[in-house]
mmCIF file of C-alpha atoms and ligand atoms in Angstrom:
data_model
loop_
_atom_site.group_PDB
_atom_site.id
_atom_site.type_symbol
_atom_site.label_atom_id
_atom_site.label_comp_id
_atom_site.label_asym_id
_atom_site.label_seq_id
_atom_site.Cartn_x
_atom_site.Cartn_y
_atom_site.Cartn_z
ATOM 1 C CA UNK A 1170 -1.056 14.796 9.493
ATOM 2 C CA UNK A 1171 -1.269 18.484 10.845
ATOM 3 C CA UNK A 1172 1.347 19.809 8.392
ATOM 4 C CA UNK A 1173 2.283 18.781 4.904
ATOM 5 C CA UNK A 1174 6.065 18.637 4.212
ATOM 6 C CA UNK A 1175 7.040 21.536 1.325
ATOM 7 C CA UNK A 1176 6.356 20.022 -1.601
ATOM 8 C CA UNK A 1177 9.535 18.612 -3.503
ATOM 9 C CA UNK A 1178 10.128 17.683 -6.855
ATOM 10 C CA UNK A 1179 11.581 14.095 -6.729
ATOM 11 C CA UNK A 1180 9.949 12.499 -9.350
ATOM 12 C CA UNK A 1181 9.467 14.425 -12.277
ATOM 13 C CA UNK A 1182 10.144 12.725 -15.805
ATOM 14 C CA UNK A 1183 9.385 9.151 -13.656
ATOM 15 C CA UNK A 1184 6.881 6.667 -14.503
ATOM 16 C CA UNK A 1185 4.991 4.844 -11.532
ATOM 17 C CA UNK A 1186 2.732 1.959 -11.460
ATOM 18 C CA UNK A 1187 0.029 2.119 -8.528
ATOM 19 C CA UNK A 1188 -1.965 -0.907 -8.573
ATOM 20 C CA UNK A 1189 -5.356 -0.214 -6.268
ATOM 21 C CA UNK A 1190 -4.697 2.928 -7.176
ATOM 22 C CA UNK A 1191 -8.121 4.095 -7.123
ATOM 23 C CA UNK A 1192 -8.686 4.506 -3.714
ATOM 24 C CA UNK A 1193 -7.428 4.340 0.060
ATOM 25 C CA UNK A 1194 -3.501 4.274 0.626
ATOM 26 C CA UNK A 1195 -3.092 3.485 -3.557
ATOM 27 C CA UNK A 1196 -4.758 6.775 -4.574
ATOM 28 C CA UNK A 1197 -3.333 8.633 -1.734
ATOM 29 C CA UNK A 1198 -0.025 7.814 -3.694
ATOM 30 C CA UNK A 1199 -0.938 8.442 -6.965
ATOM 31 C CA UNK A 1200 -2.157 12.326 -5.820
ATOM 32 C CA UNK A 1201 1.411 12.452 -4.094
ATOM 33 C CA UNK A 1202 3.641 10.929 -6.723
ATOM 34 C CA UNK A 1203 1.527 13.312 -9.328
ATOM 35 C CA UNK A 1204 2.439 16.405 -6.436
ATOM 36 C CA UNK A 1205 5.756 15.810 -7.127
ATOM 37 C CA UNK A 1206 6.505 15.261 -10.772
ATOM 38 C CA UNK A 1207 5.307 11.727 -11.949
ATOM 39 C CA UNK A 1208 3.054 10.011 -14.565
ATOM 40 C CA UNK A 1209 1.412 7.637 -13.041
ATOM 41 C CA UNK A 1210 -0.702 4.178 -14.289
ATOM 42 C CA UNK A 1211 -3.098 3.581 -11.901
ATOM 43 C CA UNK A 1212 -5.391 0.119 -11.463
ATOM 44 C CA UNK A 1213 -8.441 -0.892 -9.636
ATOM 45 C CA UNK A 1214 -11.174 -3.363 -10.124
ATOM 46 C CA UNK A 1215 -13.673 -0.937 -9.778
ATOM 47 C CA UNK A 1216 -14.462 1.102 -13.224
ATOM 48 C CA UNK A 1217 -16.804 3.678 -11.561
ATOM 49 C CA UNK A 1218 -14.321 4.653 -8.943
ATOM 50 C CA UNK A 1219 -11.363 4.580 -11.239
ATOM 51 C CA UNK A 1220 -12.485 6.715 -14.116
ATOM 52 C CA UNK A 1221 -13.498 9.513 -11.902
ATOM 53 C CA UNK A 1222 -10.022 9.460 -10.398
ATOM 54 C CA UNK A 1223 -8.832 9.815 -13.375
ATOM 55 C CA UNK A 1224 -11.014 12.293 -14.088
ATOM 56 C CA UNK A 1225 -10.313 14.452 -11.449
ATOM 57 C CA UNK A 1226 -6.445 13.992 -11.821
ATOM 58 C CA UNK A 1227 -6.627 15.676 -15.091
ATOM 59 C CA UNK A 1228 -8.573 18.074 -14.151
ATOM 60 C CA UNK A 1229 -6.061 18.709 -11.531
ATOM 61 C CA UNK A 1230 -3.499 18.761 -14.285
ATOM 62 C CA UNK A 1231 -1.854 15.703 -13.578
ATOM 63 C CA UNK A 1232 -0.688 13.298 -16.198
ATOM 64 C CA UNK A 1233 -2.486 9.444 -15.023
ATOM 65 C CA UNK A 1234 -4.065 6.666 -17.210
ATOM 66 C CA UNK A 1235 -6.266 4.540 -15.539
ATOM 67 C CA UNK A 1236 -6.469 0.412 -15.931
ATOM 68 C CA UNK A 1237 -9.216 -1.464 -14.932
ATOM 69 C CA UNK A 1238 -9.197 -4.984 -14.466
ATOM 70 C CA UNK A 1239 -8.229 -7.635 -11.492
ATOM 71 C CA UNK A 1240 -4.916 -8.431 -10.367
ATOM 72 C CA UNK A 1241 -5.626 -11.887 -9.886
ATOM 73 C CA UNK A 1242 -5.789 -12.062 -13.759
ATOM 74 C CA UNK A 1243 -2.451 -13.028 -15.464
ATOM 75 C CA UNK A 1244 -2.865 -11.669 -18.495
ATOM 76 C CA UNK A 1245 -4.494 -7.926 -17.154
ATOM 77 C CA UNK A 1246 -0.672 -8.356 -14.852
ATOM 78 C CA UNK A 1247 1.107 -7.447 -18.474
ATOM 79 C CA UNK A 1248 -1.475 -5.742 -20.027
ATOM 80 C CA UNK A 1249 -0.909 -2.871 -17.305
ATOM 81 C CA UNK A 1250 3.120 -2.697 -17.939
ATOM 82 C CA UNK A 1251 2.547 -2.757 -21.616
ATOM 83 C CA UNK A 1252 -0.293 0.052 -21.442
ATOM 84 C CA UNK A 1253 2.068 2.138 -19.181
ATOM 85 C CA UNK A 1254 4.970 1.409 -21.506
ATOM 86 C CA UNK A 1255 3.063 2.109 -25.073
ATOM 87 C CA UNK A 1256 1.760 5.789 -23.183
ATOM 88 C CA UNK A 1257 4.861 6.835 -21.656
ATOM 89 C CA UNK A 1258 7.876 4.070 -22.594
ATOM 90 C CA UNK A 1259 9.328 3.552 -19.376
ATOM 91 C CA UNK A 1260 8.576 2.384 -15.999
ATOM 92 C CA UNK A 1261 10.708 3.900 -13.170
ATOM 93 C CA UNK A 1262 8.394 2.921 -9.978
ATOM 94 C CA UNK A 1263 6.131 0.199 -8.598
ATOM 95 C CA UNK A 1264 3.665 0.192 -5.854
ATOM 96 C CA UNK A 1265 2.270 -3.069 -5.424
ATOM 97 C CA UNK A 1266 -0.855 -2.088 -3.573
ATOM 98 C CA UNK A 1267 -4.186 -3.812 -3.930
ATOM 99 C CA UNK A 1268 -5.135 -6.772 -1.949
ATOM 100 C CA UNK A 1269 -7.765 -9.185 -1.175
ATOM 101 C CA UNK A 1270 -9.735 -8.116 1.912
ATOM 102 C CA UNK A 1271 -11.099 -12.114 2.501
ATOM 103 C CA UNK A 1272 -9.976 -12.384 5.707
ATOM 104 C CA UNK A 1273 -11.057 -16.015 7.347
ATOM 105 C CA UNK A 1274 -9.948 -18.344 9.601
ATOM 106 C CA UNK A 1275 -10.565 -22.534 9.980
ATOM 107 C CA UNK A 1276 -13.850 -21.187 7.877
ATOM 108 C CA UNK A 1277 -11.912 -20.335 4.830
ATOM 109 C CA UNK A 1278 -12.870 -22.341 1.273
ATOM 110 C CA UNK A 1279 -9.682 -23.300 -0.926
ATOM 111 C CA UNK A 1280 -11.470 -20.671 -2.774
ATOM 112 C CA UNK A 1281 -10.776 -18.409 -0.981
ATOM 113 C CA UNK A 1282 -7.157 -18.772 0.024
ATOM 114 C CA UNK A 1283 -6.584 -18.978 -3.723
ATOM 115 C CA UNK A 1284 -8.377 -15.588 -4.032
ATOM 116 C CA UNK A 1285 -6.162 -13.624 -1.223
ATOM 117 C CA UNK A 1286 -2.876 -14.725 -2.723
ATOM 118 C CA UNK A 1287 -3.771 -14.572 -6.563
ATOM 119 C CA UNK A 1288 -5.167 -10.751 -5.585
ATOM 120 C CA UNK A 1289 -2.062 -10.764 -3.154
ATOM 121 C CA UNK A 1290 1.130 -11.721 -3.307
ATOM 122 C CA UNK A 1291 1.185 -13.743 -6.716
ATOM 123 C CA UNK A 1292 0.301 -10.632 -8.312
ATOM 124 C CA UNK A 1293 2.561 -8.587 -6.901
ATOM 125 C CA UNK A 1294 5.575 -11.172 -7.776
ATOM 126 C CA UNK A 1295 3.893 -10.907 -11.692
ATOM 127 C CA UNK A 1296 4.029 -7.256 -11.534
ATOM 128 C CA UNK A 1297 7.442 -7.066 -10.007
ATOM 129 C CA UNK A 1298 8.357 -9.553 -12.680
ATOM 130 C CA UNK A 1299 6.621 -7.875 -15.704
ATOM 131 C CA UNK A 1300 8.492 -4.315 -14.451
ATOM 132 C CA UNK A 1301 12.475 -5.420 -14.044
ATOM 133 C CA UNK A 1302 13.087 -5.609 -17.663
ATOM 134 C CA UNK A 1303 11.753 -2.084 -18.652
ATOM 135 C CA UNK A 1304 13.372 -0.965 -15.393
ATOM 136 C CA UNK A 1305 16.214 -2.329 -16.210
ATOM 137 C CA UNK A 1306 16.275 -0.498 -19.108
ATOM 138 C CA UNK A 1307 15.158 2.762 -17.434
ATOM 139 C CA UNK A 1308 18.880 2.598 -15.309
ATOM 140 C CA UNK A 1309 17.440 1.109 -12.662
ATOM 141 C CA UNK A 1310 14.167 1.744 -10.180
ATOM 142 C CA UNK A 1311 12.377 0.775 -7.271
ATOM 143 C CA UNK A 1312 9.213 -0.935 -6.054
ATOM 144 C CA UNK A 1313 7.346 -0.763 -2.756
ATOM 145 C CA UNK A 1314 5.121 -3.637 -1.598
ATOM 146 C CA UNK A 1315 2.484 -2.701 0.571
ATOM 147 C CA UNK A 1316 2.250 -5.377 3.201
ATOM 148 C CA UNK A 1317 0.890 -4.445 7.262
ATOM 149 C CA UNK A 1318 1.418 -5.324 10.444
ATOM 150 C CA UNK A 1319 -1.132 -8.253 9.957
ATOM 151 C CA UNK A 1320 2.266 -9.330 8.422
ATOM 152 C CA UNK A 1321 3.906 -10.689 11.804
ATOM 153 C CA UNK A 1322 0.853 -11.154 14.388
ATOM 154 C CA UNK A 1323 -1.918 -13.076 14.929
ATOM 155 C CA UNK A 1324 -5.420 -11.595 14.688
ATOM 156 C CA UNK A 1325 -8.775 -13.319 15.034
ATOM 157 C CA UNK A 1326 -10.347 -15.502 12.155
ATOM 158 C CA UNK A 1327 -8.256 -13.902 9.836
ATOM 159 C CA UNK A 1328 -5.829 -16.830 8.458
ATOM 160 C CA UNK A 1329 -6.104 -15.808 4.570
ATOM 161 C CA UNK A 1330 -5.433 -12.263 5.047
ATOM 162 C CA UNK A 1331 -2.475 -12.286 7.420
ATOM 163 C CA UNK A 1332 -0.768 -15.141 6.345
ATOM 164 C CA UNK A 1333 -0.868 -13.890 2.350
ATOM 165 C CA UNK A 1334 0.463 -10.622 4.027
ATOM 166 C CA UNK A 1335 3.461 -12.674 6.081
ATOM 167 C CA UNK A 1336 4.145 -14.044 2.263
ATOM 168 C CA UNK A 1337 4.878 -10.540 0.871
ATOM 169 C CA UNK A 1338 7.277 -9.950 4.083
ATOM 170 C CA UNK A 1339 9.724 -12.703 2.710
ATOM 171 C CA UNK A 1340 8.724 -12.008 -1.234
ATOM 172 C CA UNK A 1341 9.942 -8.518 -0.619
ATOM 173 C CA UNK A 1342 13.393 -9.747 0.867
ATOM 174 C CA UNK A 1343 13.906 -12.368 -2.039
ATOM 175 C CA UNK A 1344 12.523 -9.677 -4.640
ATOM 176 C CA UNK A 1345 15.171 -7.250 -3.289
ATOM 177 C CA UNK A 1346 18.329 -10.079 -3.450
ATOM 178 C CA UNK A 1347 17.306 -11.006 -6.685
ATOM 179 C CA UNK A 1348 16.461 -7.717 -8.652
ATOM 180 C CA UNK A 1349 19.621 -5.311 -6.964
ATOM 181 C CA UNK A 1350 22.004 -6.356 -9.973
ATOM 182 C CA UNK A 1351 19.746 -4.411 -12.038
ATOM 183 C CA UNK A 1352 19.688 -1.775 -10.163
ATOM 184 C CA UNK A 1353 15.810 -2.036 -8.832
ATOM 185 C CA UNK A 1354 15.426 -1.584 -4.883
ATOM 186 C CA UNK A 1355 12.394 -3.534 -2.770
ATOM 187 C CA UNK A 1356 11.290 -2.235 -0.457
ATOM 188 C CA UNK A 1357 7.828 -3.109 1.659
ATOM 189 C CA UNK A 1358 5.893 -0.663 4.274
ATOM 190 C CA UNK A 1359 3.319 -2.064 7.032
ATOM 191 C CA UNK A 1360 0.744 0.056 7.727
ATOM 192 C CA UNK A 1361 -1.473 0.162 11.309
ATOM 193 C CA UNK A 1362 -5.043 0.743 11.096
ATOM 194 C CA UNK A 1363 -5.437 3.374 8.365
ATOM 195 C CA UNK A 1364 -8.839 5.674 7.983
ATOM 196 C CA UNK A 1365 -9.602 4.253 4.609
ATOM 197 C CA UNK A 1366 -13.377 2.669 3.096
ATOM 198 C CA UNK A 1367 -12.852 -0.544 5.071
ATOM 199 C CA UNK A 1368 -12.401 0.901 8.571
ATOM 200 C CA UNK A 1369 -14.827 3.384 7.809
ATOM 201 C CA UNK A 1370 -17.479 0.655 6.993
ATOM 202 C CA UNK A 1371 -16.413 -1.314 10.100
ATOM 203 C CA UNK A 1372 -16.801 1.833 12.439
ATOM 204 C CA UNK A 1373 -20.430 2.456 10.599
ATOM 205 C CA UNK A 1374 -19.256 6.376 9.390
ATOM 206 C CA UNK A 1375 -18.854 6.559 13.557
ATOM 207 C CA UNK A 1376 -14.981 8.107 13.572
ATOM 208 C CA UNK A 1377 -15.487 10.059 16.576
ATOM 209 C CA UNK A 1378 -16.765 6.989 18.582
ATOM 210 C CA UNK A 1379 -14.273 4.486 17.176
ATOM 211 C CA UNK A 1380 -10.605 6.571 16.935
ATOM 212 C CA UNK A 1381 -10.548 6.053 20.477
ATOM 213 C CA UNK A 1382 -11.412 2.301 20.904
ATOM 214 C CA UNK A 1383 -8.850 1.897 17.936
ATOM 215 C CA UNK A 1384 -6.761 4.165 18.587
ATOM 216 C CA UNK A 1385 -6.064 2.328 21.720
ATOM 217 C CA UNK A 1386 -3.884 -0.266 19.727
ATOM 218 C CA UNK A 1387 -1.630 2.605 18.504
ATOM 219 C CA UNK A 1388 1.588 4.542 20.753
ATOM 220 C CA UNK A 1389 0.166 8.276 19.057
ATOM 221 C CA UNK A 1390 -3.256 7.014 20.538
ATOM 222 C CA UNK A 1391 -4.674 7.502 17.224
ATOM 223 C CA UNK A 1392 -5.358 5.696 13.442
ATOM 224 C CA UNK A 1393 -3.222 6.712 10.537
ATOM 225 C CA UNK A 1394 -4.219 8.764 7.414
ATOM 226 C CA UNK A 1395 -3.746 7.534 3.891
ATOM 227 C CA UNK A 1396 -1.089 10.566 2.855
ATOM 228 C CA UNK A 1397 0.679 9.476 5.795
ATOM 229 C CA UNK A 1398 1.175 5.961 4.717
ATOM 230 C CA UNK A 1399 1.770 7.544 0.898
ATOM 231 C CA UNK A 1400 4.329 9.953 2.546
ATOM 232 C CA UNK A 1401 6.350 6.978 3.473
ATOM 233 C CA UNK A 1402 6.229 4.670 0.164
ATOM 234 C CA UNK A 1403 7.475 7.912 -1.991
ATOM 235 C CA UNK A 1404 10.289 8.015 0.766
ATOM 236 C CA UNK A 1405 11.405 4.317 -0.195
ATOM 237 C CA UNK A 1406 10.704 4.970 -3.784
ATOM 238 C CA UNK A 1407 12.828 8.338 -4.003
ATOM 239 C CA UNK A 1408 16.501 8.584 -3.690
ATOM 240 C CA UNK A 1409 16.550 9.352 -0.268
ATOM 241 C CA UNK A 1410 16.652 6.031 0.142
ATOM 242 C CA UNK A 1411 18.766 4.811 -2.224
ATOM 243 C CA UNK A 1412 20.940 2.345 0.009
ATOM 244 C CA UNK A 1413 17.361 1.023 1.351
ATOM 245 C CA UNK A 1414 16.501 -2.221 -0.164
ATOM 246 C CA UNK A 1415 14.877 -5.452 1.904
ATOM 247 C CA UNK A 1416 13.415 -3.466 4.569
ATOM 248 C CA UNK A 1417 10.379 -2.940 5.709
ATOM 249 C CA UNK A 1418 9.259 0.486 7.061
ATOM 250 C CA UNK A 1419 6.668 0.357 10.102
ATOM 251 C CA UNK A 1420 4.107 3.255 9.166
ATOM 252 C CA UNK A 1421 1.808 1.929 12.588
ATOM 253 C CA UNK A 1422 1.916 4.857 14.878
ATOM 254 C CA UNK A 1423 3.691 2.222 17.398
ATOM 255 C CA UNK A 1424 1.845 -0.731 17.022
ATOM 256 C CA UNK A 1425 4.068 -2.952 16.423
ATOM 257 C CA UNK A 1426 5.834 -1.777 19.609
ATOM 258 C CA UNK A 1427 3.335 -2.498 21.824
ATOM 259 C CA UNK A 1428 3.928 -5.587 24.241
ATOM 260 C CA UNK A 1429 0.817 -7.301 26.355
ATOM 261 C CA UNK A 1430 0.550 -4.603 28.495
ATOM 262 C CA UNK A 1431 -0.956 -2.094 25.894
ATOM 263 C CA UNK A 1432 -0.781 1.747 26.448
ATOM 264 C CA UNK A 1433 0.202 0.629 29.897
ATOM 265 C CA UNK A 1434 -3.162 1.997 31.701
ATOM 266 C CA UNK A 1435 -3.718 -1.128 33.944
ATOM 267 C CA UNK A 1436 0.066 -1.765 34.201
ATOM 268 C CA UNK A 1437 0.989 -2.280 38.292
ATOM 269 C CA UNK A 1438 4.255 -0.030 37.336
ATOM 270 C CA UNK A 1439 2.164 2.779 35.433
ATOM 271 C CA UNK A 1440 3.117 5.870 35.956
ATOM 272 C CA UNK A 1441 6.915 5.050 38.231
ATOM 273 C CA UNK A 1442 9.890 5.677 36.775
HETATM 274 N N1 NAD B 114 -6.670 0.375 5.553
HETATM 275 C C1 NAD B 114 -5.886 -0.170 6.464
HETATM 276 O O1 NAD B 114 -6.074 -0.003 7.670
HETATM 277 C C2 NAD B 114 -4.713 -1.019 6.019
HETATM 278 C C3 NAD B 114 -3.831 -1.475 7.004
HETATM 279 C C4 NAD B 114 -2.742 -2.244 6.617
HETATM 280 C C5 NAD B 114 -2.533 -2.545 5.283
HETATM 281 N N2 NAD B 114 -3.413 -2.089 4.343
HETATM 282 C C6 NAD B 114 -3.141 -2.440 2.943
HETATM 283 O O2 NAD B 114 -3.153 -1.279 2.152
HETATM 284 C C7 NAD B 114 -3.538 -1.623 0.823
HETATM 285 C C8 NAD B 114 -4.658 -0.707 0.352
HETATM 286 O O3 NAD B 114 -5.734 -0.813 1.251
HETATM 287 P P1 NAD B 114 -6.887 0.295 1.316
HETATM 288 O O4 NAD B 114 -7.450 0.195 2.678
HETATM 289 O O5 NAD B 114 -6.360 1.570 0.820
HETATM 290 O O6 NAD B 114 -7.957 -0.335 0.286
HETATM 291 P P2 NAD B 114 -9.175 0.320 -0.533
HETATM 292 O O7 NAD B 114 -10.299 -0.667 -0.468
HETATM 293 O O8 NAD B 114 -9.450 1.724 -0.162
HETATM 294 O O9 NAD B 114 -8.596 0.317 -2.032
HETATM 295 C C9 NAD B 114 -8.289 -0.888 -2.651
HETATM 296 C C10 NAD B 114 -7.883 -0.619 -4.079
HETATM 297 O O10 NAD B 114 -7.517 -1.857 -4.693
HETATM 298 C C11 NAD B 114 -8.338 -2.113 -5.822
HETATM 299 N N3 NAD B 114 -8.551 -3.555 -5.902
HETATM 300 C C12 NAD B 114 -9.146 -4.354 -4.993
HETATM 301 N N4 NAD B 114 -9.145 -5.636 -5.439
HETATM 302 C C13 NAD B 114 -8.546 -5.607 -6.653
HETATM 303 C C14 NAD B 114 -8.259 -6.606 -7.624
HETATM 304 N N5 NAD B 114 -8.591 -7.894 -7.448
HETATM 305 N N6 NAD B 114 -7.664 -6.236 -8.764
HETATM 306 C C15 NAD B 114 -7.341 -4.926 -8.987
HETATM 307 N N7 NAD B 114 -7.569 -3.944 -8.089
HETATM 308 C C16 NAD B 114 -8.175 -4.300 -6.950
HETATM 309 C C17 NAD B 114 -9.599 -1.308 -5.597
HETATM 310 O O11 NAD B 114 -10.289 -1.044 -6.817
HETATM 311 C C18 NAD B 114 -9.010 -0.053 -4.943
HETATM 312 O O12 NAD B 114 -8.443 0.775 -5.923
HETATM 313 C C19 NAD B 114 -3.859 -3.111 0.846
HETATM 314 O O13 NAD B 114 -2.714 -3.842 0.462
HETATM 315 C C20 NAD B 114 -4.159 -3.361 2.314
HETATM 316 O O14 NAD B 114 -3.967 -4.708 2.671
HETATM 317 C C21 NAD B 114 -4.492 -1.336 4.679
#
């Protein structure tokens, strides 16, 4: 993103919950909610990575707690809402961010589909769950669900990941019926291919060799940064959208726009009008 909107103030006095928090899209939010205003209760399963997060967001002057422990785990699930609530007592915000990267096909073990949607989309219906009461409380709030574009298409060996992420497409409409009487909005976004750890491992540190090749799959010809994808969940969480709820926001640079014929190079119209 070449220039970074003025900096507002929407959230100050809120309370957010980032789970993955620690790095990639998850920390990108927690910097941006902490830019504007908010306390924020970040997880990750990592306890390296996560306490020098935290480290560094104090020392930025922001006001964060850090939670380590696995989202797959019931129990950790509440421990994280009542650690947030004991610290600050209230919860205003949700981003229901880390997932299960197993992504298999016919290959997958029972194992491991249990893994992607414990990680997945059964945590994020515990969180969700653990969060409307105190949010309730709070007047009301809103929670993002951070599914992708894997959501609606088919990729290659990769039944686990893209089918757990088609489950948080529905679970964010039936989150969104069910939780507007107490005044808590649902929102999901669906991100494109994002410059985070995993793409960077998969391109071998090579950015300048890969944008293009990936960038290909894009409309803006290129892959999407992490503030960019943040940008858009503190949109959904914020006012601004406060007649928003059930939808989910494309942050894909066009992806999801794109028909067979791609960026339309070897197209037999290119080019006429
Ligand atoms: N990077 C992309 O291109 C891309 C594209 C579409 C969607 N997404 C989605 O964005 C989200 C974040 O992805 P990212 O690329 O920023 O990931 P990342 O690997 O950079 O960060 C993942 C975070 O989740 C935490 N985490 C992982 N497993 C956990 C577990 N079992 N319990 C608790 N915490 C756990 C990690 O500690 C870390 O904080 C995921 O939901 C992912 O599916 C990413």
């Amino acid at each position: 993103m070449k220039e970074r909107a003025a900096l507002r103030d929407r959230f100050r006095g809120k309370v957010a919950i980032v789970t993955g928090g620690s790095s990639g899209i998850g920390l990108a939010t927690v910097r941006e909610l902490c830019r504007e205003g908010a306390s924020v209760a970040l997880t990750g399963i990592e306890p390296d990575l996560g306490a020098a997060a935290e480290r560094d967001f104090r020392r930025e002057g922001f006001d964060v707690l850090f939670l380590c422990g696995d989202m797959a785990d019931e129990s950790f699930c509440a421990s994280v809402v009542n650690d947030t609530l004991a610290k600050w007592n209230r919860v205003d915000f949700l981003v229901n961010n880390a997932f299960s990267f197993v992504a298999k096909g016919a290959d997958a073990a029972r194992a491991d589909w249990e893994r992607t949607f414990q990680v997945g989309p059964i945590a994020y219906a515990t969180m969700a769950a653990n969060v409307a009461g105190p949010m309730k409380k709070a007047g009301g709030g809103a929670i993002v669900n951070v599914s992708s574009i894997s959501a609606r298409i088919a990729q290659p060996n990769r039944w686990t990941y893209n089918a757990a992420k088609g489950a948080v497409a529905n679970l964010t409409r039936c989150m969104a019926l069910d939780l507007a009487p107490s005044g808590i909005r649902v929102n999901s976004v669906s991100p494109g291919w994002i410059w985070t750890r995993e793409v960077e491992k998969a391109a071998g540190g090579d950015r300048e060799r890969w944008e293009p090749v990936w960038g290909e799959y894009h409309m803006l010809r290129r892959l999407g940064e992490t503030v960019e994808v943040a940008a858009a969940i503190l949109f959904l969480l914020s006012s601004d959208a406060a007649f928003i709820t059930g939808a989910d926001l494309p942050v894909d640079g066009g992806y999801q726009g794109l028909g067979s014929e791609g960026l339309g190079s070897t197209s037999q119209f290119a080019g006429s009008h």
